[in-house]
Structures are given as structure tokens and as C-alpha cells.
PDB file of C-alpha atoms in Angstrom:
ATOM      1  CA  MET Q1019      10.353   9.310  -4.954  1.00 34.00           C
ATOM      2  CA  THR Q1020       7.169   9.680  -6.974  1.00 36.00           C
ATOM      3  CA  ASP Q1021       6.271   8.016 -10.377  1.00 37.00           C
ATOM      4  CA  THR Q1022       6.521  10.045 -13.623  1.00 35.00           C
ATOM      5  CA  ASN Q1023       2.814  11.251 -13.414  1.00 38.00           C
ATOM      6  CA  GLN Q1024       3.587  13.062 -10.172  1.00 37.00           C
ATOM      7  CA  THR Q1025       5.793  15.816  -9.135  1.00 38.00           C
ATOM      8  CA  THR Q1026       7.618  16.439  -5.852  1.00 37.00           C
ATOM      9  CA  GLU Q1027       6.721  19.367  -3.505  1.00 40.00           C
ATOM     10  CA  ALA Q1028       9.815  21.306  -4.737  1.00 41.00           C
ATOM     11  CA  SER Q1029       8.905  21.047  -8.370  1.00 42.00           C
ATOM     12  CA  ALA Q1030       5.244  22.135  -7.541  1.00 48.00           C
ATOM     13  CA  THR Q1031       6.736  25.528  -6.340  1.00 46.00           C
ATOM     14  CA  GLU Q1032       9.274  25.898  -9.066  1.00 53.00           C
ATOM     15  CA  ALA Q1033       7.152  25.075 -12.074  1.00 54.00           C
ATOM     16  CA  PRO Q1034       6.238  27.852 -14.380  1.00 59.00           C
ATOM     17  CA  ALA Q1035       2.751  29.298 -13.852  1.00 59.00           C
ATOM     18  CA  SER Q1036       1.414  27.802 -17.168  1.00 61.00           C
ATOM     19  CA  ALA Q1037       2.810  24.143 -16.424  1.00 70.00           C
ATOM     20  CA  LYS Q1038       0.155  21.656 -15.338  1.00 80.00           C
ATOM     21  CA  ILE Q1039       1.197  19.757 -12.274  1.00 92.00           C
ATOM     22  CA  GLU Q1040      -0.140  16.387 -10.895  1.00 95.00           C
ATOM     23  CA  MET Q1041       0.252  15.214  -7.313  1.00 97.00           C
ATOM     24  CA  GLY Q1042      -0.100  11.923  -5.631  1.00 97.00           C
ATOM     25  CA  ILE Q1043      -1.068  11.395  -1.987  1.00 96.00           C
ATOM     26  CA  GLY Q1044       2.564  11.640  -0.754  1.00 96.00           C
ATOM     27  CA  ASP Q1045       2.923  15.133  -2.274  1.00 96.00           C
ATOM     28  CA  ILE Q1046      -0.399  16.151  -0.846  1.00 97.00           C
ATOM     29  CA  PHE Q1047       0.926  15.218   2.627  1.00 96.00           C
ATOM     30  CA  LYS Q1048       3.951  17.328   2.229  1.00 94.00           C
ATOM     31  CA  ILE Q1049       1.718  20.422   1.573  1.00 94.00           C
ATOM     32  CA  LEU Q1050      -1.557  19.971   3.477  1.00 94.00           C
ATOM     33  CA  PRO Q1051      -1.640  19.430   7.258  1.00 92.00           C
ATOM     34  CA  HIS Q1052      -4.863  17.397   7.120  1.00 93.00           C
ATOM     35  CA  ARG Q1053      -4.775  13.654   7.788  1.00 94.00           C
ATOM     36  CA  TYR Q1054      -7.204  10.732   7.897  1.00 92.00           C
ATOM     37  CA  PRO Q1055     -10.046  10.822   8.474  1.00 94.00           C
ATOM     38  CA  PHE Q1056     -10.287  14.582   7.631  1.00 95.00           C
ATOM     39  CA  LEU Q1057      -8.073  14.704   4.517  1.00 97.00           C
ATOM     40  CA  LEU Q1058     -10.585  14.929   1.659  1.00 98.00           C
ATOM     41  CA  ILE Q1059      -8.245  15.009  -1.331  1.00 97.00           C
ATOM     42  CA  ASP Q1060      -6.726  11.848  -2.682  1.00 98.00           C
ATOM     43  CA  ARG Q1061      -5.034  13.077  -5.869  1.00 98.00           C
ATOM     44  CA  VAL Q1062      -4.377  16.230  -7.898  1.00 98.00           C
ATOM     45  CA  ILE Q1063      -4.831  15.673 -11.622  1.00 98.00           C
ATOM     46  CA  GLU Q1064      -4.110  19.193 -12.640  1.00 97.00           C
ATOM     47  CA  LEU Q1065      -2.698  22.416 -10.921  1.00 97.00           C
ATOM     48  CA  VAL Q1066      -1.979  25.572 -12.811  1.00 96.00           C
ATOM     49  CA  ARG Q1067       0.018  27.654 -10.282  1.00 94.00           C
ATOM     50  CA  MET Q1068      -1.909  30.589  -8.887  1.00 93.00           C
ATOM     51  CA  LYS Q1069      -4.887  29.869 -11.088  1.00 96.00           C
ATOM     52  CA  SER Q1070      -6.674  26.593 -10.615  1.00 98.00           C
ATOM     53  CA  ILE Q1071      -6.662  23.043  -9.442  1.00 98.00           C
ATOM     54  CA  VAL Q1072      -8.517  19.839 -10.200  1.00 98.00           C
ATOM     55  CA  ALA Q1073      -8.467  17.153  -7.445  1.00 98.00           C
ATOM     56  CA  LEU Q1074     -10.121  13.859  -6.851  1.00 98.00           C
ATOM     57  CA  LYS Q1075     -11.693  12.400  -3.787  1.00 98.00           C
ATOM     58  CA  ASN Q1076     -12.731   8.671  -4.010  1.00 98.00           C
ATOM     59  CA  VAL Q1077     -15.784   8.263  -1.651  1.00 98.00           C
ATOM     60  CA  THR Q1078     -15.866   4.786  -0.113  1.00 97.00           C
ATOM     61  CA  ILE Q1079     -18.321   3.257   2.355  1.00 96.00           C
ATOM     62  CA  THR Q1080     -15.647   3.036   4.912  1.00 95.00           C
ATOM     63  CA  GLU Q1081     -15.704   6.839   5.382  1.00 95.00           C
ATOM     64  CA  PRO Q1082     -16.332   7.379   9.077  1.00 94.00           C
ATOM     65  CA  PHE Q1083     -19.201   9.843   8.410  1.00 94.00           C
ATOM     66  CA  PHE Q1084     -21.414   7.241   6.699  1.00 94.00           C
ATOM     67  CA  GLN Q1085     -21.838   5.451  10.063  1.00 92.00           C
ATOM     68  CA  GLY Q1086     -24.320   8.279  11.102  1.00 93.00           C
ATOM     69  CA  HIS Q1087     -25.155  10.114   7.841  1.00 93.00           C
ATOM     70  CA  PHE Q1088     -27.260   8.106   7.141  1.00 92.00           C
ATOM     71  CA  PRO Q1089     -26.945   4.453   8.325  1.00 87.00           C
ATOM     72  CA  ASP Q1090     -29.669   3.182   5.824  1.00 92.00           C
ATOM     73  CA  LYS Q1091     -28.946   5.703   3.044  1.00 96.00           C
ATOM     74  CA  PRO Q1092     -25.407   6.892   3.210  1.00 97.00           C
ATOM     75  CA  ILE Q1093     -24.899  10.388   1.791  1.00 97.00           C
ATOM     76  CA  MET Q1094     -21.658  12.417   2.054  1.00 98.00           C
ATOM     77  CA  PRO Q1095     -22.492  15.525   4.189  1.00 97.00           C
ATOM     78  CA  GLY Q1096     -22.562  18.717   2.064  1.00 97.00           C
ATOM     79  CA  VAL Q1097     -20.280  20.509   4.473  1.00 97.00           C
ATOM     80  CA  LEU Q1098     -17.604  17.951   3.832  1.00 98.00           C
ATOM     81  CA  ILE Q1099     -17.850  18.475   0.098  1.00 98.00           C
ATOM     82  CA  VAL Q1100     -17.341  22.223   0.711  1.00 98.00           C
ATOM     83  CA  GLU Q1101     -14.421  21.336   3.006  1.00 97.00           C
ATOM     84  CA  ALA Q1102     -12.950  19.188   0.100  1.00 98.00           C
ATOM     85  CA  ILE Q1103     -13.277  22.321  -2.184  1.00 98.00           C
ATOM     86  CA  ALA Q1104     -11.449  24.346   0.513  1.00 97.00           C
ATOM     87  CA  GLN Q1105      -8.837  21.814   0.941  1.00 97.00           C
ATOM     88  CA  ALA Q1106      -8.152  21.720  -2.751  1.00 98.00           C
ATOM     89  CA  GLY Q1107      -7.903  25.518  -2.926  1.00 96.00           C
ATOM     90  CA  GLY Q1108      -5.625  25.484   0.141  1.00 95.00           C
ATOM     91  CA  LEU Q1109      -3.366  23.015  -1.617  1.00 96.00           C
ATOM     92  CA  LEU Q1110      -3.269  25.218  -4.674  1.00 96.00           C
ATOM     93  CA  LEU Q1111      -2.416  28.368  -2.572  1.00 94.00           C
ATOM     94  CA  LEU Q1112      -0.011  26.603  -0.276  1.00 94.00           C
ATOM     95  CA  THR Q1113       2.182  25.582  -3.158  1.00 94.00           C
ATOM     96  CA  GLU Q1114       3.166  29.313  -3.317  1.00 93.00           C
ATOM     97  CA  VAL Q1115       3.976  29.679   0.332  1.00 91.00           C
ATOM     98  CA  PRO Q1116       7.663  29.132   0.964  1.00 91.00           C
ATOM     99  CA  ASN Q1117       7.394  28.850   4.731  1.00 92.00           C
ATOM    100  CA  ARG Q1118       4.148  26.775   4.640  1.00 91.00           C
ATOM    101  CA  ASP Q1119       5.428  24.474   7.411  1.00 91.00           C
ATOM    102  CA  GLU Q1120       4.937  27.609   9.748  1.00 93.00           C
ATOM    103  CA  MET Q1121       1.643  28.537   8.507  1.00 92.00           C
ATOM    104  CA  LEU Q1122      -2.070  27.277   8.241  1.00 92.00           C
ATOM    105  CA  MET Q1123      -4.614  28.280   5.655  1.00 91.00           C
ATOM    106  CA  MET Q1124      -7.733  28.961   7.679  1.00 94.00           C
ATOM    107  CA  PHE Q1125     -11.208  28.602   6.113  1.00 92.00           C
ATOM    108  CA  THR Q1126     -12.854  32.064   6.777  1.00 96.00           C
ATOM    109  CA  GLY Q1127     -16.063  32.006   4.695  1.00 96.00           C
ATOM    110  CA  ILE Q1128     -18.648  30.197   2.565  1.00 97.00           C
ATOM    111  CA  GLU Q1129     -20.850  32.005   0.130  1.00 97.00           C
ATOM    112  CA  LYS Q1130     -23.188  30.755  -2.581  1.00 97.00           C
ATOM    113  CA  ALA Q1131     -23.148  27.148  -1.443  1.00 98.00           C
ATOM    114  CA  ARG Q1132     -25.515  24.973  -3.459  1.00 98.00           C
ATOM    115  CA  PHE Q1133     -25.889  21.159  -3.196  1.00 98.00           C
ATOM    116  CA  ARG Q1134     -27.183  19.680  -6.590  1.00 98.00           C
ATOM    117  CA  ARG Q1135     -27.072  16.015  -6.131  1.00 98.00           C
ATOM    118  CA  PRO Q1136     -26.216  13.354  -3.290  1.00 97.00           C
ATOM    119  CA  VAL Q1137     -22.743  12.047  -3.108  1.00 98.00           C
ATOM    120  CA  VAL Q1138     -22.748   8.289  -2.100  1.00 98.00           C
ATOM    121  CA  PRO Q1139     -20.222   5.533  -1.641  1.00 97.00           C
ATOM    122  CA  GLY Q1140     -18.537   4.429  -4.938  1.00 98.00           C
ATOM    123  CA  ASP Q1141     -18.674   8.074  -6.323  1.00 98.00           C
ATOM    124  CA  GLN Q1142     -15.582   9.959  -7.370  1.00 98.00           C
ATOM    125  CA  LEU Q1143     -15.557  13.686  -6.689  1.00 98.00           C
ATOM    126  CA  ARG Q1144     -13.935  15.762  -9.213  1.00 98.00           C
ATOM    127  CA  ILE Q1145     -13.164  19.070  -7.384  1.00 98.00           C
ATOM    128  CA  GLU Q1146     -12.357  21.983  -9.627  1.00 98.00           C
ATOM    129  CA  VAL Q1147     -11.362  25.234  -7.968  1.00 98.00           C
ATOM    130  CA  VAL Q1148     -10.447  28.661  -9.640  1.00 98.00           C
ATOM    131  CA  VAL Q1149      -8.854  31.625  -7.948  1.00 97.00           C
ATOM    132  CA  ARG Q1150     -10.969  34.734  -8.189  1.00 97.00           C
ATOM    133  CA  ALA Q1151      -8.847  37.005  -5.784  1.00 97.00           C
ATOM    134  CA  TRP Q1152      -5.435  36.364  -4.161  1.00 94.00           C
ATOM    135  CA  ARG Q1153      -3.262  38.373  -1.985  1.00 90.00           C
ATOM    136  CA  MET Q1154      -0.391  36.738  -0.285  1.00 82.00           C
ATOM    137  CA  THR Q1155      -2.222  36.222   2.916  1.00 90.00           C
ATOM    138  CA  ALA Q1156      -5.878  35.781   1.696  1.00 94.00           C
ATOM    139  CA  ALA Q1157      -7.905  34.465  -1.159  1.00 96.00           C
ATOM    140  CA  ARG Q1158     -11.418  34.020  -2.674  1.00 98.00           C
ATOM    141  CA  LEU Q1159     -11.937  30.828  -4.470  1.00 98.00           C
ATOM    142  CA  GLU Q1160     -14.761  29.394  -6.479  1.00 98.00           C
ATOM    143  CA  GLY Q1161     -15.207  25.590  -6.464  1.00 98.00           C
ATOM    144  CA  LYS Q1162     -17.478  22.953  -7.958  1.00 98.00           C
ATOM    145  CA  ALA Q1163     -17.535  19.338  -7.099  1.00 98.00           C
ATOM    146  CA  TYR Q1164     -18.625  16.903  -9.807  1.00 98.00           C
ATOM    147  CA  VAL Q1165     -19.841  13.288 -10.014  1.00 98.00           C
ATOM    148  CA  ASP Q1166     -19.986  11.605 -13.340  1.00 98.00           C
ATOM    149  CA  GLY Q1167     -19.895  15.036 -15.030  1.00 98.00           C
ATOM    150  CA  GLN Q1168     -22.871  16.495 -12.989  1.00 98.00           C
ATOM    151  CA  VAL Q1169     -22.305  19.289 -10.440  1.00 98.00           C
ATOM    152  CA  ALA Q1170     -22.864  17.799  -6.977  1.00 98.00           C
ATOM    153  CA  ALA Q1171     -21.960  20.980  -5.081  1.00 98.00           C
ATOM    154  CA  GLU Q1172     -20.536  24.326  -5.557  1.00 98.00           C
ATOM    155  CA  ALA Q1173     -19.387  27.222  -3.323  1.00 98.00           C
ATOM    156  CA  THR Q1174     -17.330  30.371  -3.134  1.00 98.00           C
ATOM    157  CA  VAL Q1175     -14.846  30.078  -0.252  1.00 98.00           C
ATOM    158  CA  THR Q1176     -12.574  32.578   1.447  1.00 97.00           C
ATOM    159  CA  CYS Q1177      -9.373  31.712   3.429  1.00 96.00           C
ATOM    160  CA  ARG Q1178      -6.577  33.467   5.120  1.00 96.00           C
ATOM    161  CA  LEU Q1179      -2.957  32.456   5.789  1.00 94.00           C
ATOM    162  CA  VAL Q1180      -2.016  32.602   9.571  1.00 94.00           C
ATOM    163  CA  PRO Q1181       1.070  31.431  11.440  1.00 94.00           C
ATOM    164  CA  ARG Q1182       0.553  27.935  13.084  1.00 90.00           C
ATOM    165  CA  ASN Q1183       1.430  29.198  16.524  1.00 89.00           C
ATOM    166  CA  MET Q1184      -1.398  31.934  16.312  1.00 76.00           C
ATOM    167  CA  GLY Q1185      -4.043  31.386  18.995  1.00 59.00           C
ATOM    168  CA  ALA Q1186      -7.648  30.478  18.186  1.00 59.00           C
ATOM    169  CA  GLY Q1187      -8.997  33.972  19.019  1.00 59.00           C
ATOM    170  CA  ALA Q1188      -6.410  35.754  16.943  1.00 55.00           C
ATOM    171  CA  ALA Q1189      -7.209  33.352  14.042  1.00 49.00           C
ATOM    172  CA  GLU Q1190     -10.907  34.380  14.184  1.00 55.00           C
ATOM    173  CA  ALA Q1191      -9.789  38.075  14.342  1.00 55.00           C
ATOM    174  CA  ALA Q1192      -7.644  37.549  11.177  1.00 53.00           C
ATOM    175  CA  GLY Q1193     -10.671  36.109   9.336  1.00 52.00           C
ATOM    176  CA  GLU Q1194     -12.130  39.381   7.885  1.00 51.00           C
ATOM    177  CA  ASN Q1195     -13.736  39.243   4.423  1.00 44.00           C
ATOM    178  CA  LEU Q1196     -11.701  39.887   1.283  1.00 49.00           C
TER     179      LEU Q1196
END
């Protein structure tokens, strides 16, 4: 059971498109296949079905990547910020997929990636993703990650929905551009 500020997986797929939905970590686990240490979304504070999502990632010194990036000056790798954008977008899209337990949302492209400021332990990433194009099996999303109201990173990402049992080579072949 979730508290009053959260919704269950079922209500996320049944809410009207204009309703704003929140999700806690338990709800996220029901939709995204990612787990620690690679789950980069802690909470959803707003989800407008088929349109946009706002998610949070609390960046802590205990993140495993800080051990080597960089030991004397810990900075969150930019590729992981882009991955957080992709995970937020995948979470948004997968709420619309009834058989999501049988599917994976595969990251197929990154465009216009820009890194504006370092993300360090103690920061909270506010990840905002907007759908630019969406077919049932593929999407193009624009995302920005903010820290304290400043853009830390931004990128356009593309992704494709594939069956979980699809082999790696077939998944790569399915990754054509939108």
C-alpha cells in the first residue's frame, strides 16, 4: 500500500491523461526493471500520461561511481545523468504498456546532449522529460536535469519497446531512428 501522495501501478495506467500522478520507489519498482546500483530515479513528483514526467534523483556520496569518478573530486558522470533522463522517459512510456512485464524499453539514441554544470554528492537532480514523438513501439523524448533550478544536463533521447526475450542482435536491429 502506498501513502496518499503516491499512486499504485494500476492507477497510473487508469488515470485520465490530464491527471498528475506521483510515484514512490515501490511504484517505480513495479514499472522499471532497473535496480540498485543502476536505478537512477528515486521518486516521481509529476506524471502527465503520454506527455511529461518530473522525477527526482538524490545524489549521495555512497553512489558506487564516485569511487572512481573522481576520488578527490566526486562528479556524477554525464552519461549517467542522460541515463536518468532515459529512465524517467521509460517510466513515463511504460505506464501505457499493458504487457510491460514482457517488454523492455531500449535506449536507441542520444542527440543534442549538453552538460552545463557538475552534479556532486548532496545534489538533487530534478529530471523533466517531455514527449516529442510517440508511437506504441518507439519514442523521441527531450529531457533536462536541473540542480537548484539550474540546468545541469540536457539531451534528446530515443527508445524502442522490444520483447524481453529478444536477443541482443535483434534488439540492435530494432533500434532504427524515429
